[in-house]
């Protein structure tokens, strides 16, 4: 009998004699806690969530409805709206500003 065969048979006998270890099942996040502890933790976070949803909604409503400053129109700086030639659609209006600016002046 060779050394390899002897080691294999020894390993087989040791495996047969050892009791099968019971594998533990991971519960939810793997803390190894009992099912009751996990349910209590779930109930805790459910309560926190149900408390924070209306709180956040009320705070958002407050922030959106309170007064906020309205800024004045921007000063007419000399370097803005430089027109070296007439725009293809006529007048001095930008493409998306037609309703905001005056009608083009008629030539006499």
PDB file of C-alpha atoms in Angstrom:
ATOM      1  CA  UNK A   1       0.000   0.000   0.000  1.00  0.00           C
ATOM      2  CA  UNK A   2       1.416   3.357  -1.015  1.00  0.00           C
ATOM      3  CA  UNK A   3       1.448   6.478   1.141  1.00  0.00           C
ATOM      4  CA  UNK A   4      -1.175   8.122  -1.039  1.00  0.00           C
ATOM      5  CA  UNK A   5      -3.599   5.220  -0.679  1.00  0.00           C
ATOM      6  CA  UNK A   6      -3.029   5.087   3.069  1.00  0.00           C
ATOM      7  CA  UNK A   7      -3.768   8.806   3.469  1.00  0.00           C
ATOM      8  CA  UNK A   8      -6.938   8.544   1.363  1.00  0.00           C
ATOM      9  CA  UNK A   9      -8.268   5.621   3.378  1.00  0.00           C
ATOM     10  CA  UNK A  10      -7.440   7.418   6.631  1.00  0.00           C
ATOM     11  CA  UNK A  11      -9.303  10.517   5.429  1.00  0.00           C
ATOM     12  CA  UNK A  12     -12.326   8.401   4.447  1.00  0.00           C
ATOM     13  CA  UNK A  13     -12.455   6.730   7.865  1.00  0.00           C
ATOM     14  CA  UNK A  14     -12.145  10.084   9.672  1.00  0.00           C
ATOM     15  CA  UNK A  15     -14.959  11.566   7.554  1.00  0.00           C
ATOM     16  CA  UNK A  16     -17.210   8.585   8.257  1.00  0.00           C
ATOM     17  CA  UNK A  17     -16.678   8.801  12.021  1.00  0.00           C
ATOM     18  CA  UNK A  18     -17.224  12.599  12.308  1.00  0.00           C
ATOM     19  CA  UNK A  19     -20.842  13.617  12.873  1.00  0.00           C
ATOM     20  CA  UNK A  20     -22.346  15.745  10.144  1.00  0.00           C
ATOM     21  CA  UNK A  21     -22.227  19.374  11.200  1.00  0.00           C
ATOM     22  CA  UNK A  22     -25.481  21.184  11.026  1.00  0.00           C
ATOM     23  CA  UNK A  23     -25.160  24.227   8.799  1.00  0.00           C
ATOM     24  CA  UNK A  24     -26.627  27.383  10.249  1.00  0.00           C
ATOM     25  CA  UNK A  25     -29.066  29.278   8.089  1.00  0.00           C
ATOM     26  CA  UNK A  26     -28.491  32.989   7.652  1.00  0.00           C
ATOM     27  CA  UNK A  27     -31.414  35.088   8.805  1.00  0.00           C
ATOM     28  CA  UNK A  28     -32.150  38.203   6.735  1.00  0.00           C
ATOM     29  CA  UNK A  29     -29.045  40.339   7.185  1.00  0.00           C
ATOM     30  CA  UNK A  30     -26.878  37.610   8.619  1.00  0.00           C
ATOM     31  CA  UNK A  31     -26.627  38.752  12.235  1.00  0.00           C
ATOM     32  CA  UNK A  32     -27.527  35.301  13.416  1.00  0.00           C
ATOM     33  CA  UNK A  33     -30.365  36.706  15.482  1.00  0.00           C
ATOM     34  CA  UNK A  34     -33.516  34.806  16.194  1.00  0.00           C
ATOM     35  CA  UNK A  35     -36.621  35.280  14.122  1.00  0.00           C
ATOM     36  CA  UNK A  36     -38.303  37.188  16.964  1.00  0.00           C
ATOM     37  CA  UNK A  37     -35.412  39.651  17.173  1.00  0.00           C
ATOM     38  CA  UNK A  38     -35.509  40.172  13.412  1.00  0.00           C
ATOM     39  CA  UNK A  39     -39.270  40.814  13.513  1.00  0.00           C
ATOM     40  CA  UNK A  40     -38.798  43.330  16.345  1.00  0.00           C
ATOM     41  CA  UNK A  41     -36.101  45.103  14.307  1.00  0.00           C
ATOM     42  CA  UNK A  42     -38.384  45.173  11.272  1.00  0.00           C
ATOM     43  CA  UNK A  43     -41.236  46.625  13.335  1.00  0.00           C
ATOM     44  CA  UNK A  44     -38.895  49.300  14.720  1.00  0.00           C
ATOM     45  CA  UNK A  45     -37.864  50.484  11.249  1.00  0.00           C
ATOM     46  CA  UNK A  46     -41.436  50.307  10.012  1.00  0.00           C
ATOM     47  CA  UNK A  47     -42.492  52.644  12.848  1.00  0.00           C
ATOM     48  CA  UNK A  48     -39.598  55.027  12.152  1.00  0.00           C
ATOM     49  CA  UNK A  49     -40.543  55.118   8.463  1.00  0.00           C
ATOM     50  CA  UNK A  50     -44.211  55.772   9.189  1.00  0.00           C
ATOM     51  CA  UNK A  51     -43.190  58.625  11.506  1.00  0.00           C
ATOM     52  CA  UNK A  52     -40.733  60.243   9.103  1.00  0.00           C
ATOM     53  CA  UNK A  53     -42.897  60.185   5.938  1.00  0.00           C
ATOM     54  CA  UNK A  54     -45.430  62.771   7.195  1.00  0.00           C
ATOM     55  CA  UNK A  55     -42.661  64.773   8.871  1.00  0.00           C
ATOM     56  CA  UNK A  56     -40.694  65.064   5.627  1.00  0.00           C
ATOM     57  CA  UNK A  57     -43.853  65.818   3.648  1.00  0.00           C
ATOM     58  CA  UNK A  58     -44.817  68.618   6.081  1.00  0.00           C
ATOM     59  CA  UNK A  59     -41.305  70.092   5.979  1.00  0.00           C
ATOM     60  CA  UNK A  60     -41.315  70.011   2.171  1.00  0.00           C
ATOM     61  CA  UNK A  61     -44.724  71.687   2.076  1.00  0.00           C
ATOM     62  CA  UNK A  62     -43.481  74.380   4.460  1.00  0.00           C
ATOM     63  CA  UNK A  63     -40.339  75.034   2.400  1.00  0.00           C
ATOM     64  CA  UNK A  64     -42.269  75.272  -0.857  1.00  0.00           C
ATOM     65  CA  UNK A  65     -45.010  77.572   0.434  1.00  0.00           C
ATOM     66  CA  UNK A  66     -43.026  80.093   2.471  1.00  0.00           C
ATOM     67  CA  UNK A  67     -42.113  83.486   1.035  1.00  0.00           C
ATOM     68  CA  UNK A  68     -39.087  83.607  -1.178  1.00  0.00           C
ATOM     69  CA  UNK A  69     -37.443  86.648  -2.738  1.00  0.00           C
ATOM     70  CA  UNK A  70     -38.273  87.687  -6.281  1.00  0.00           C
ATOM     71  CA  UNK A  71     -35.315  89.294  -7.970  1.00  0.00           C
ATOM     72  CA  UNK A  72     -35.604  92.416 -10.071  1.00  0.00           C
ATOM     73  CA  UNK A  73     -34.982  92.309 -13.787  1.00  0.00           C
ATOM     74  CA  UNK A  74     -31.372  92.053 -14.785  1.00  0.00           C
ATOM     75  CA  UNK A  75     -29.716  95.356 -15.709  1.00  0.00           C
ATOM     76  CA  UNK A  76     -29.255  96.025 -19.431  1.00  0.00           C
ATOM     77  CA  UNK A  77     -25.536  95.448 -19.787  1.00  0.00           C
ATOM     78  CA  UNK A  78     -23.943  96.755 -22.983  1.00  0.00           C
ATOM     79  CA  UNK A  79     -22.418  93.386 -23.868  1.00  0.00           C
ATOM     80  CA  UNK A  80     -25.730  91.477 -23.819  1.00  0.00           C
ATOM     81  CA  UNK A  81     -27.993  91.011 -26.848  1.00  0.00           C
ATOM     82  CA  UNK A  82     -25.506  92.306 -29.410  1.00  0.00           C
ATOM     83  CA  UNK A  83     -27.158  92.160 -32.853  1.00  0.00           C
ATOM     84  CA  UNK A  84     -24.871  92.818 -35.808  1.00  0.00           C
ATOM     85  CA  UNK A  85     -27.526  91.806 -38.316  1.00  0.00           C
ATOM     86  CA  UNK A  86     -31.238  91.119 -38.280  1.00  0.00           C
ATOM     87  CA  UNK A  87     -32.332  87.701 -37.126  1.00  0.00           C
ATOM     88  CA  UNK A  88     -33.816  85.364 -39.785  1.00  0.00           C
ATOM     89  CA  UNK A  89     -37.289  85.597 -38.218  1.00  0.00           C
ATOM     90  CA  UNK A  90     -37.089  89.375 -38.079  1.00  0.00           C
ATOM     91  CA  UNK A  91     -37.004  91.831 -35.234  1.00  0.00           C
ATOM     92  CA  UNK A  92     -34.838  91.896 -32.160  1.00  0.00           C
ATOM     93  CA  UNK A  93     -36.431  88.920 -30.406  1.00  0.00           C
ATOM     94  CA  UNK A  94     -34.624  85.698 -29.691  1.00  0.00           C
ATOM     95  CA  UNK A  95     -36.056  82.484 -31.101  1.00  0.00           C
ATOM     96  CA  UNK A  96     -37.953  81.621 -27.889  1.00  0.00           C
ATOM     97  CA  UNK A  97     -38.664  85.210 -26.752  1.00  0.00           C
ATOM     98  CA  UNK A  98     -41.267  86.232 -29.316  1.00  0.00           C
ATOM     99  CA  UNK A  99     -44.056  86.850 -26.815  1.00  0.00           C
ATOM    100  CA  UNK A 100     -41.775  88.728 -24.416  1.00  0.00           C
ATOM    101  CA  UNK A 101     -40.470  91.478 -26.685  1.00  0.00           C
ATOM    102  CA  UNK A 102     -42.075  94.102 -28.832  1.00  0.00           C
ATOM    103  CA  UNK A 103     -43.272  93.579 -32.366  1.00  0.00           C
ATOM    104  CA  UNK A 104     -40.677  94.472 -35.004  1.00  0.00           C
ATOM    105  CA  UNK A 105     -40.784  98.090 -36.096  1.00  0.00           C
ATOM    106  CA  UNK A 106     -42.296  98.692 -39.497  1.00  0.00           C
ATOM    107  CA  UNK A 107     -40.144 100.557 -41.985  1.00  0.00           C
ATOM    108  CA  UNK A 108     -41.676 103.697 -43.467  1.00  0.00           C
TER     109      UNK A 108
END
